Coordinates of C-alpha atoms in Angstrom, one line a residue:
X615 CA -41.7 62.5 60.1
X616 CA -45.0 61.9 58.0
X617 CA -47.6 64.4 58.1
X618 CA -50.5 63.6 60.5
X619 CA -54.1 63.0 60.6
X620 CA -54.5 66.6 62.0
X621 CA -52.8 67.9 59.0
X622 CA -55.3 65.9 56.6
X623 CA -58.5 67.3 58.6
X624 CA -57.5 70.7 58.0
X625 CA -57.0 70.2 54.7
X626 CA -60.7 68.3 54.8
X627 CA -61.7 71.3 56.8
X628 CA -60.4 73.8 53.9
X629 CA -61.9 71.7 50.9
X630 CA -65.0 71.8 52.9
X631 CA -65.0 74.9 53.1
X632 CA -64.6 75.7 49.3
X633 CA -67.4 73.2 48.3
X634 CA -69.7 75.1 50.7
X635 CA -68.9 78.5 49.5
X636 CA -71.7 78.5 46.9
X637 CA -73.7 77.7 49.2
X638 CA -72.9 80.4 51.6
X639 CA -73.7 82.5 49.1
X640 CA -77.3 81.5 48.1
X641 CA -78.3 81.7 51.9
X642 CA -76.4 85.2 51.9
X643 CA -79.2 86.6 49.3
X644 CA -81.7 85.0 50.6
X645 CA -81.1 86.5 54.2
X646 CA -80.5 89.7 52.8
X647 CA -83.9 89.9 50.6
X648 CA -85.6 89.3 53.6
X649 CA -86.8 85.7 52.2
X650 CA -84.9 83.7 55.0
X651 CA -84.3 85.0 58.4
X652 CA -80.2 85.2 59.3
X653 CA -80.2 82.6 62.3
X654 CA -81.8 80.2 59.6
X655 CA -79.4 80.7 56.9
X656 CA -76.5 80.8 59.9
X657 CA -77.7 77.2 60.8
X658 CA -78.4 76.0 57.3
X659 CA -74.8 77.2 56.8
X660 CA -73.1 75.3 59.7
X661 CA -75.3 71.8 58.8
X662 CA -74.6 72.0 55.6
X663 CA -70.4 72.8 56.1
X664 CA -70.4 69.4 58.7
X665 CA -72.1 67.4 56.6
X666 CA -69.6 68.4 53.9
X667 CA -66.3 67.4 56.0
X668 CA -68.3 64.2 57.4
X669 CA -68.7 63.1 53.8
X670 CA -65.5 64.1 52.3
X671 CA -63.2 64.9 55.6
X672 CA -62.1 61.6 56.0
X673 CA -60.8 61.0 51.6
X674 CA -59.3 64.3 51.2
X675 CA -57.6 64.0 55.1
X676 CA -56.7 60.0 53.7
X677 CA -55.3 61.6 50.4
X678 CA -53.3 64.1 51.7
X679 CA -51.6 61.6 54.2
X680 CA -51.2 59.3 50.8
X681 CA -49.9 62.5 49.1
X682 CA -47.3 63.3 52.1
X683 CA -46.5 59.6 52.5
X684 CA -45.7 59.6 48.6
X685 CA -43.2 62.8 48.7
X686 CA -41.4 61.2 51.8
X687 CA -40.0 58.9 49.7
X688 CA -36.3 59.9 49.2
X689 CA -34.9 58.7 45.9
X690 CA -33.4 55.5 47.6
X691 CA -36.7 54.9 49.1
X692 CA -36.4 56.0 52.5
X693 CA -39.0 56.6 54.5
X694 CA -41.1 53.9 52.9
X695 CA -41.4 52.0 56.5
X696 CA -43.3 55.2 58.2
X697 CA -45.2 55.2 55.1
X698 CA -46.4 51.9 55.6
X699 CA -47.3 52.5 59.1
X700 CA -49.4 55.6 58.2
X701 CA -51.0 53.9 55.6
X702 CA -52.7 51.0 57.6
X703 CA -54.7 53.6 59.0
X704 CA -56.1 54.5 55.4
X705 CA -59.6 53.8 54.5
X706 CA -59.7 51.0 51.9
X707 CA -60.0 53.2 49.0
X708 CA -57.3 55.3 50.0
X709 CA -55.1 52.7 51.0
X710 CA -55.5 51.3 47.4
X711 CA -54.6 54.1 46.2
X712 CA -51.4 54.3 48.0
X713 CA -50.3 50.8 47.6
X714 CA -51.0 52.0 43.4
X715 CA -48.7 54.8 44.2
X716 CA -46.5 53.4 46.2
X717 CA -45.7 50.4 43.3
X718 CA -45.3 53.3 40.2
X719 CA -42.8 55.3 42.6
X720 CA -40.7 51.7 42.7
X721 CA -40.9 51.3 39.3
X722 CA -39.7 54.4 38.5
X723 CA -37.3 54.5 41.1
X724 CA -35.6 51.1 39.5
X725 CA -35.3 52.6 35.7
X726 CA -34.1 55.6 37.4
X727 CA -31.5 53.5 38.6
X728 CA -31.0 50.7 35.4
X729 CA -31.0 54.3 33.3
X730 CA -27.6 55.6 35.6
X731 CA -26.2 52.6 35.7
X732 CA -26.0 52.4 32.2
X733 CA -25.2 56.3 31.7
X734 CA -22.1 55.7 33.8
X735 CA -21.3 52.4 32.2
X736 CA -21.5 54.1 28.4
X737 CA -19.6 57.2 30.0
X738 CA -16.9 55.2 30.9
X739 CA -16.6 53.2 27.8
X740 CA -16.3 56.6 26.1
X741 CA -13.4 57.7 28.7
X742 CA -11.5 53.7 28.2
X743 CA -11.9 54.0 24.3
X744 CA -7.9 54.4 23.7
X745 CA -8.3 57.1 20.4
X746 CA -10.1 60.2 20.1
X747 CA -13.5 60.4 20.4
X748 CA -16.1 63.4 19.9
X749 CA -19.6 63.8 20.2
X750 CA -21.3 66.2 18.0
X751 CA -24.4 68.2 17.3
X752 CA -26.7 69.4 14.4
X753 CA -24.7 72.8 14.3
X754 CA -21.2 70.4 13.9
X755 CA -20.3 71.9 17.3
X756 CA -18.3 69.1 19.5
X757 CA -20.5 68.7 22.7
X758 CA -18.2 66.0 24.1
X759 CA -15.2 64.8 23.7
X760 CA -12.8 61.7 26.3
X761 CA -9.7 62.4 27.7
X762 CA -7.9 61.2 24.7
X763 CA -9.7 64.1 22.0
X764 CA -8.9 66.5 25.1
X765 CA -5.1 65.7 24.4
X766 CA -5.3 65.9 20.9
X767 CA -6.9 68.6 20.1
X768 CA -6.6 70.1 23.4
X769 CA -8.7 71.5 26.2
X770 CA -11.2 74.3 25.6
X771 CA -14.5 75.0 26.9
X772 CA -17.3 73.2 25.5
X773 CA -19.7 73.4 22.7
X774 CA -16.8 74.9 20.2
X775 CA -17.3 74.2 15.8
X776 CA -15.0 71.5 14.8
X777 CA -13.3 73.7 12.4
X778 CA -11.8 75.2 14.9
X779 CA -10.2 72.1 16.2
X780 CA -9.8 70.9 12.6
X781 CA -9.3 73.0 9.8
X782 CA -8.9 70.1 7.1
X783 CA -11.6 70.8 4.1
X784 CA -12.4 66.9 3.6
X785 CA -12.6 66.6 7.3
X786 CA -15.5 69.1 7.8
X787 CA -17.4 67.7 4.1
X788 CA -17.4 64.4 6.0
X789 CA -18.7 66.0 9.5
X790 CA -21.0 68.1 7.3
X791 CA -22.4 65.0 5.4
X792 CA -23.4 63.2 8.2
X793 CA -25.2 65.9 9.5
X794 CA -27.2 66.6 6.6
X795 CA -28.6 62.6 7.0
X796 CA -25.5 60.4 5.6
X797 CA -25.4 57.1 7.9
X798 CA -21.6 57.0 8.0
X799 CA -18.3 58.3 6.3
X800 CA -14.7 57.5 6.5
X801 CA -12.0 59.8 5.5
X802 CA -8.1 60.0 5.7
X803 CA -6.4 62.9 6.2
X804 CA -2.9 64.0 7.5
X805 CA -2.1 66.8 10.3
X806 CA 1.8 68.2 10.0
X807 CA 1.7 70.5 13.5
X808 CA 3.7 69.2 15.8
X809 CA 4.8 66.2 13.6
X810 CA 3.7 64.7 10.7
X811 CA 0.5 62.4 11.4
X812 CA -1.8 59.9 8.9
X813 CA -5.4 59.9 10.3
X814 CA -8.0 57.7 10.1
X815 CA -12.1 59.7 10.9
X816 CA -14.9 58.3 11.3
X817 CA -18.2 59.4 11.6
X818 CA -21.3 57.8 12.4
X819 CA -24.9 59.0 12.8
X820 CA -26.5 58.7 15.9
X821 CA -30.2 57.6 15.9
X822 CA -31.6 58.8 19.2
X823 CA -29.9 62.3 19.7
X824 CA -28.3 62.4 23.5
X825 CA -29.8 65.1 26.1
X826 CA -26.4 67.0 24.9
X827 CA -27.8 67.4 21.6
X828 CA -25.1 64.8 20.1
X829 CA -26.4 63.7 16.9
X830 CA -23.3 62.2 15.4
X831 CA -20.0 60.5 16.7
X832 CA -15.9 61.0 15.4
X833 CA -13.5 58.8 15.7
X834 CA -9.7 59.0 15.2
X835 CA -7.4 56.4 14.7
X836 CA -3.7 56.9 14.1
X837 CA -2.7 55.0 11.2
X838 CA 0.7 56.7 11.2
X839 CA 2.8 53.8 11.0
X840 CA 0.8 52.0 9.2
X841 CA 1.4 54.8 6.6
X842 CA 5.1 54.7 7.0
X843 CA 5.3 50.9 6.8
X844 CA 3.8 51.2 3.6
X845 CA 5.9 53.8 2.0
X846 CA 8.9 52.0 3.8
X847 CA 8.6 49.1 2.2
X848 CA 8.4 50.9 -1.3
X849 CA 10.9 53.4 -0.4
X850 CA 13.3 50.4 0.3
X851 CA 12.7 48.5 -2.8
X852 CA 13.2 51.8 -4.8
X853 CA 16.5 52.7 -2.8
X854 CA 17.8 49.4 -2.2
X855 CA 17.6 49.1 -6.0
X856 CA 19.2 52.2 -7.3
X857 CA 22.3 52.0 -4.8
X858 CA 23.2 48.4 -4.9
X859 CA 22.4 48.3 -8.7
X860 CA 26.2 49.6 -8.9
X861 CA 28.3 47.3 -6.3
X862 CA 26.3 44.2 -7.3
X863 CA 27.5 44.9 -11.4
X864 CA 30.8 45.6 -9.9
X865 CA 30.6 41.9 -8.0
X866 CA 29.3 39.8 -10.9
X867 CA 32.2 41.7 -13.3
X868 CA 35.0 40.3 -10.9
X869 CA 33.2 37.2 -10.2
X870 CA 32.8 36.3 -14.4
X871 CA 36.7 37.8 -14.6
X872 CA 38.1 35.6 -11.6
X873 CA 36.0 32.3 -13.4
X874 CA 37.4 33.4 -17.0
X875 CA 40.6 35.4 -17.6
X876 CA 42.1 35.9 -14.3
X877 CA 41.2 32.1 -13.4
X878 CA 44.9 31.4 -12.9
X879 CA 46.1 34.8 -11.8
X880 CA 46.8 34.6 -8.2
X881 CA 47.9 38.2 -7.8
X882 CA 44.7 39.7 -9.8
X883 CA 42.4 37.1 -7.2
X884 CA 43.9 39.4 -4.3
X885 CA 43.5 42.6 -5.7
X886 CA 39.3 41.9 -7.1
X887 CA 39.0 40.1 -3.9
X888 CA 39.8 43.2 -2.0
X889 CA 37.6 45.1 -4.5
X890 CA 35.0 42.5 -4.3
X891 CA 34.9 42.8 -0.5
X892 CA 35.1 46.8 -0.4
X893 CA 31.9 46.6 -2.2
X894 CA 30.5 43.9 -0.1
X895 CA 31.0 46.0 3.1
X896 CA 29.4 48.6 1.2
X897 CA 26.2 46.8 0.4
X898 CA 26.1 46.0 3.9
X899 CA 26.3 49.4 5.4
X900 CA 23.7 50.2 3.4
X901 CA 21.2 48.0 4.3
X902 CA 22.2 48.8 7.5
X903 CA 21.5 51.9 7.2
X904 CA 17.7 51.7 5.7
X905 CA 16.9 49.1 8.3
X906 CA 18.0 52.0 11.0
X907 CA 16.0 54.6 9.0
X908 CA 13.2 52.5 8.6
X909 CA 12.8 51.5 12.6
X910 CA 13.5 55.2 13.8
X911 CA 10.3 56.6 10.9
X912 CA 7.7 53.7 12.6
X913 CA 8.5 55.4 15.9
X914 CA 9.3 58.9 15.0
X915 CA 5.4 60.2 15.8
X916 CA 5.9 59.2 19.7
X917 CA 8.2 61.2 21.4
X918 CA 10.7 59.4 23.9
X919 CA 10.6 60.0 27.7
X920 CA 13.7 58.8 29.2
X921 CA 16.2 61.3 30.8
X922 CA 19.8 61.2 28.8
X923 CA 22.8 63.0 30.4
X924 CA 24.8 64.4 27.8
X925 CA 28.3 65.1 29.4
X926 CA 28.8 61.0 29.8
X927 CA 27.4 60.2 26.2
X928 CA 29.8 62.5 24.4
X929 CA 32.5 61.6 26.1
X930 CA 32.1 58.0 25.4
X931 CA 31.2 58.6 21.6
X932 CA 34.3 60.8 21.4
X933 CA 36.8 57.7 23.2
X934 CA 35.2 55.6 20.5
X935 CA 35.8 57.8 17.7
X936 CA 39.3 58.8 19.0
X937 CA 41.6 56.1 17.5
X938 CA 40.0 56.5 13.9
X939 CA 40.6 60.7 14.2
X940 CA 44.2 59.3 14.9
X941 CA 44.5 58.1 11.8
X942 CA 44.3 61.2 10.2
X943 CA 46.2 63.4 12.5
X944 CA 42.9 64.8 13.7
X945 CA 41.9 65.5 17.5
X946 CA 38.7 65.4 19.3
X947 CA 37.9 68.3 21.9
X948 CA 34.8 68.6 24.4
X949 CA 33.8 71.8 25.8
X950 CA 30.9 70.5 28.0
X951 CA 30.1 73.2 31.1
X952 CA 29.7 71.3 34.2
X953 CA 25.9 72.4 34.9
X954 CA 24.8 70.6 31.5
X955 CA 21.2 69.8 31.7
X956 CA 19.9 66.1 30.8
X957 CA 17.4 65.9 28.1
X958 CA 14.8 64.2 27.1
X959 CA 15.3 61.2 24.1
X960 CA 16.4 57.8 23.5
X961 CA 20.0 57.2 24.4
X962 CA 20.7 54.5 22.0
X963 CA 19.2 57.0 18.7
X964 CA 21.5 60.2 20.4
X965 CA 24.9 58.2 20.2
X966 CA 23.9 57.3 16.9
X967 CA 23.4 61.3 16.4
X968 CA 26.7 62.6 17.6
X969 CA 28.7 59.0 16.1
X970 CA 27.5 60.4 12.4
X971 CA 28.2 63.8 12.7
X972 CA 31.5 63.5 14.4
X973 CA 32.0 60.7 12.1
X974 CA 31.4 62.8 9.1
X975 CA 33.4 65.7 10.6
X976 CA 36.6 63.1 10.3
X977 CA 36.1 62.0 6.7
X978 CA 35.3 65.5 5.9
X979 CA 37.3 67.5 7.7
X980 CA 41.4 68.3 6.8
X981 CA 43.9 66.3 7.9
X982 CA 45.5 67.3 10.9
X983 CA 43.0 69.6 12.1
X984 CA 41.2 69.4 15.4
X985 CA 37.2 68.6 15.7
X986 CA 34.8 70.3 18.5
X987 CA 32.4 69.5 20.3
X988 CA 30.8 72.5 22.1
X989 CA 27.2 72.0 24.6
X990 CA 25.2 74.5 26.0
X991 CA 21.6 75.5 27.3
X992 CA 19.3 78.4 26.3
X993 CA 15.9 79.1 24.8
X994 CA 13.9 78.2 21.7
X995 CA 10.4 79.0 20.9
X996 CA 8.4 75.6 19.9
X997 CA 5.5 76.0 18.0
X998 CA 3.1 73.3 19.5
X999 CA 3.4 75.6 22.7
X1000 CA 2.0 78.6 21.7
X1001 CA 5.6 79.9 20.6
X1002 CA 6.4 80.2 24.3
X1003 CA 10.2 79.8 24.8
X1004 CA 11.5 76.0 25.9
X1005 CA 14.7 75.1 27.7
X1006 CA 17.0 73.7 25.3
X1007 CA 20.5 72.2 24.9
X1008 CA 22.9 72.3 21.8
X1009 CA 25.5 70.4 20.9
X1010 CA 27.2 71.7 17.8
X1011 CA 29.9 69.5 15.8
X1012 CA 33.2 71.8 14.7
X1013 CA 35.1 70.9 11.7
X1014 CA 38.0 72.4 9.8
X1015 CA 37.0 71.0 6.3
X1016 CA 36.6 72.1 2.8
X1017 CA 33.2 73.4 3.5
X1018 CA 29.7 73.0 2.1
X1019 CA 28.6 75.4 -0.7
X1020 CA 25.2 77.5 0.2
X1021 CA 23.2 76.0 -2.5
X1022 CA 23.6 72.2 -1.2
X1023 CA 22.5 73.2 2.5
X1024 CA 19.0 73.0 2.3
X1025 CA 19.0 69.3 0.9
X1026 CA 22.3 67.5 2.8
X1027 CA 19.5 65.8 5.1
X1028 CA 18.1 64.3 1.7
X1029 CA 18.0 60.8 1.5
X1030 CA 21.7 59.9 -0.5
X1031 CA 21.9 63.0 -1.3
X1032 CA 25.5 63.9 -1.6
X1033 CA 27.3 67.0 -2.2
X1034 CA 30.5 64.5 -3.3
X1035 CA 29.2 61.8 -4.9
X1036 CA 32.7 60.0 -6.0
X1037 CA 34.8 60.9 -2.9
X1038 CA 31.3 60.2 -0.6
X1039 CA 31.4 56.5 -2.2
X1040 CA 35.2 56.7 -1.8
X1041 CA 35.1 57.0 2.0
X1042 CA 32.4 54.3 2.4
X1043 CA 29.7 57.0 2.8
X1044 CA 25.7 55.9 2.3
X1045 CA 24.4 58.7 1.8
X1046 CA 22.0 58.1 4.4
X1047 CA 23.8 59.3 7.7
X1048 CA 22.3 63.3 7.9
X1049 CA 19.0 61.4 7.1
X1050 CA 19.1 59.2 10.1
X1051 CA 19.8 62.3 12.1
X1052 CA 17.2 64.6 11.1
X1053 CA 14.4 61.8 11.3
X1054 CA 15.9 60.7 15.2
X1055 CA 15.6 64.6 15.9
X1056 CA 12.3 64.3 14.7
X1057 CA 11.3 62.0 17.0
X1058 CA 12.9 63.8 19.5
X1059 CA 11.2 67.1 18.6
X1060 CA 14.8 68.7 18.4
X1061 CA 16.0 70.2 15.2
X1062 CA 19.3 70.4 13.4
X1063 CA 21.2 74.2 12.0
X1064 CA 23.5 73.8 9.6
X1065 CA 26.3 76.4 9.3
X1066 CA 29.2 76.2 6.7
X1067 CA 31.4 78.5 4.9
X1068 CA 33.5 76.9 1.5
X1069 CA 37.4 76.4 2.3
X1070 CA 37.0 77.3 6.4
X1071 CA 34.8 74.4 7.7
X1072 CA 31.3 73.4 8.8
X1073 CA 29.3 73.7 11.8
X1074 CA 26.7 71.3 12.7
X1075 CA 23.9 71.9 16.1
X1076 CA 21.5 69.7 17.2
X1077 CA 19.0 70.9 19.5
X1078 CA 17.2 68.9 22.4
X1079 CA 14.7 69.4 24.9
X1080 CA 15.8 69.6 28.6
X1081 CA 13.9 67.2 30.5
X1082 CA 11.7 69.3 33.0
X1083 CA 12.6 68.2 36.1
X1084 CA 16.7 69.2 36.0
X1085 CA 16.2 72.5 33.9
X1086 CA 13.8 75.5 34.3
X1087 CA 13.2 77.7 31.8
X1088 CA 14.7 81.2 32.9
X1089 CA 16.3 84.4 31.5
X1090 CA 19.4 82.0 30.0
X1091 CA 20.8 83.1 26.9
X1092 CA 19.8 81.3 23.3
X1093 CA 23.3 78.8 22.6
X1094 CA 25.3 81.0 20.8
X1095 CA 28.9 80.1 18.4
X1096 CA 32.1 81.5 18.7
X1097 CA 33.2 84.1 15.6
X1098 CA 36.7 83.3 16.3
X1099 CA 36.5 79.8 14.5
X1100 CA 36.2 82.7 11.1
X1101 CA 33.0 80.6 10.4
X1102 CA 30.2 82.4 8.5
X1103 CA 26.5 82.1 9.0
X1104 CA 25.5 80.4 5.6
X1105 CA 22.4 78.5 7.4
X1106 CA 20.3 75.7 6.3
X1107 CA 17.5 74.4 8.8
X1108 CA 16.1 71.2 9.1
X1109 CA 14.1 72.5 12.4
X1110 CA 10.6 70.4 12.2
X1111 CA 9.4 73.9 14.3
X1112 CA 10.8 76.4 12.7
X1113 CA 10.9 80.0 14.1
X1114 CA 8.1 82.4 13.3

């Protein structure tokens, strides 16, 4: 309910009262000189205090019901209906002034409302915006940053310096820059924690500084694989040319012998031709190979989701590999526990894993011998978590070969790096096939150990996450290997999260 008239004459009763206090006090000395006798100055009082609210009673009571008709307003403009009905009893100068009032309170109350529609329009651009964004202030603090930022660079309470998100020199000259006045700057940088990233900022002044304090804008965009694609493509022109350079002399040499000398020599045409096509399947493989490695890199910054069950996938690698372990006397064994966790990863890129490593275990390994694979869970501290410990599974490759020496451990995941060049060649190797695996862990944020001791055999372990939902982390031992194999622990670690 609106204030009253009642209300509004005792406010015109008060001002009164106020504007006739001088006047109470003038006839107060007189009456006490003597000069004016006290019922006079009593009277004169009284007359002059009506004549006061008859002259101003009815404005200040009509202002005050303006005033209370004004701050009824709620911010949606209620109230304005009993408003109107108080005001038609107004004088006409009052009643002007309300209608005055009443038109500025609309006005405001509609760019009150154009000014939060667009506030929550421009907020949720900023939260749609699919990369990073990050609002920050003269001191280079970030004041705001979407959902997307939050994931990157993680949640923490807000203003915090963006050196402590980013610790790049160039990153913070840029930020700085813009600050100090420049209009814009782009920069490229790279992050390496939890895998390797190519980075596009931006920053951008900001002319009208937000209520936040925001005076400047970053932006991130993930030119990752744009990156890669470029160095792919020059990677594969430089590979491509150094390892076919040999099987393409060796074809044109039997090509110009089969047209010249050996024209008419039907039992050298089936021996080059089986050269010929040896080297052939060779060139093959190997593009094969860089067109695999190239298509797991583009991909390798975005970790894969699906749930894999492990048990299944190495039995059916190990059935496939089985008849060629036949041919040299060799046998295949699983020792899978029954309670093997799924993990997380790509089931397509983890049989390529485990079909290179057992693969390699039978071209490497001695005749005769037997080849196994052993699974388990345990515990690994990641990095990207804090170091906190992460269920994981192993699967580790037994063979009973010649061994690797220390020295070449640390670069067998090289790209055709080969501790055997001529017997590597020999057995259709491309040099390629630890490379594949160590990029496919990559992607899968697992990480390969190497163990191998010269003349007793080699021990290859891949490590995987457990997806979430089938394994809890608990007081489960780290995946161990058995010291009855006589294996020594000559280690080489491609782990893209090393241990502290």
């Amino acid at each position: 309910m609106i204030a009253g008239r009642p209300r509004g004459l005792y406010r015109a009763a008060t001002a009164a009262s106020v504007l006739s206090a001088p006047s109470l006090i003038v006839l107060g000395v007189l009456a006490g000189w003597g000069l004016l006798p006290v019922l006079v100055a009593v009277i004169s009082f009284a007359v002059l205090w009506v004549s006061i609210v008859l002259i101003v009673g009815r404005s200040v009571a009509d202002l005050a019901v303006v005033r209370d008709s004004v701050e009824s307003f709620g911010p949606d403009g209620s109230a304005k209906l009993a408003a109107r009905q108080a005001a038609r009893e107004l004088a006409p100068l009052a009643r002007e002034i309300w209608l005055a009032v009443a038109r500025l309170a609309r006005l405001w109350r509609e760019r009150i409302r154009v000014a939060e529609e667009k506030l929550a329009a421009a907020e949720a651009v900023i939260a749609a915006v699919p990369d990073p964004l990050m609002l920050l202030d003269e001191r280079r603090r970030i004041v705001r940053a979407n959902a997307q930022a939050a994931a990157f660079i993680g949640v923490a309470p807000e203003p915090r310096d963006l050196a402590a998100a980013f610790r790049n020199p160039a990153v913070l000259a840029a930020a700085d820059a813009v600050l100090r006045g420049e209009r814009a700057r782009v920069i490229d940088f790279s992050l390496t924690v939890p895998v390797e990233r190519q980075l596009r900022a931006r920053f951008a002044r900001i002319d009208h500084p937000s209520l936040d304090g925001a005076v400047a804008v970053l932006g991130l965009h993930d030119i990752t694989e744009l990156k890669r694609a470029e160095q792919m493509r020059a990677d594969f022109i430089a590979n491509a040319s150094h390892e076919l350079r040999t099987p393409l002399a060796t074809l044109i040499g039997f090509i110009e012998t089969l047209r010249g000398p050996a024209r008419g020599d039907a039992e050298a045409h089936e021996r080059f031709l089986a050269i010929m096509h040896g080297q052939a399947s060779r060139m093959a493989r190997l593009v094969e190979d860089l067109m695999s490695l190239s298509r797991i890199e583009l991909n390798e910054h975005v970790m894969p989701k699906d749930r894999v069950a492990l048990s299944p996938l190495l039995r059916q690698i190990a059935e496939t590999l089985e008849l060629r372990a036949a041919e040299r006397d060799m046998r295949i064994q699983l020792a899978v526990p029954p309670d093997l966790p799924d993990v997380l990863g790509d089931r397509d890129e983890l049989a390529q894993v485990f079909q290179n490593l057992i693969d390699n275990a039978i071209k490497y390994g001695r005749a005769g011998s037997e080849i196994t694979l052993r699974a388990a869970i345990g515990l690994r501290p990641i990095r990207e978590s804090g170091g906190s410990e992460n269920a994981m599974v192993s699967v580790a490759v037994y063979d009973r070969g010649e061994g690797i020496p220390r020295e070449h451990l640390p670069r067998l995941t090289e790209r055709f790096y080969r501790v055997d060049t001529a017997r590597s060649r020999e057995m259709g190797g491309t040099g390629l096939g630890l490379a594949i695996v160590k990029h496919i862990l990559n992607h899968h944020r697992g990480f390969l150990e190497v163990e191998s001791t010269p003349g007793v055999g080699s021990i290859f372990t891949i490590f995987l996450r457990a997806h979430p939902d089938q394994f809890a982390g608990g007081a489960v031992d780290r995946p161990g290997f058995a010291s009855g194999d006589g294996v020594m622990a000559s280690t080489a670690s491609t782990d893209p999260h090393p241990k502290p």
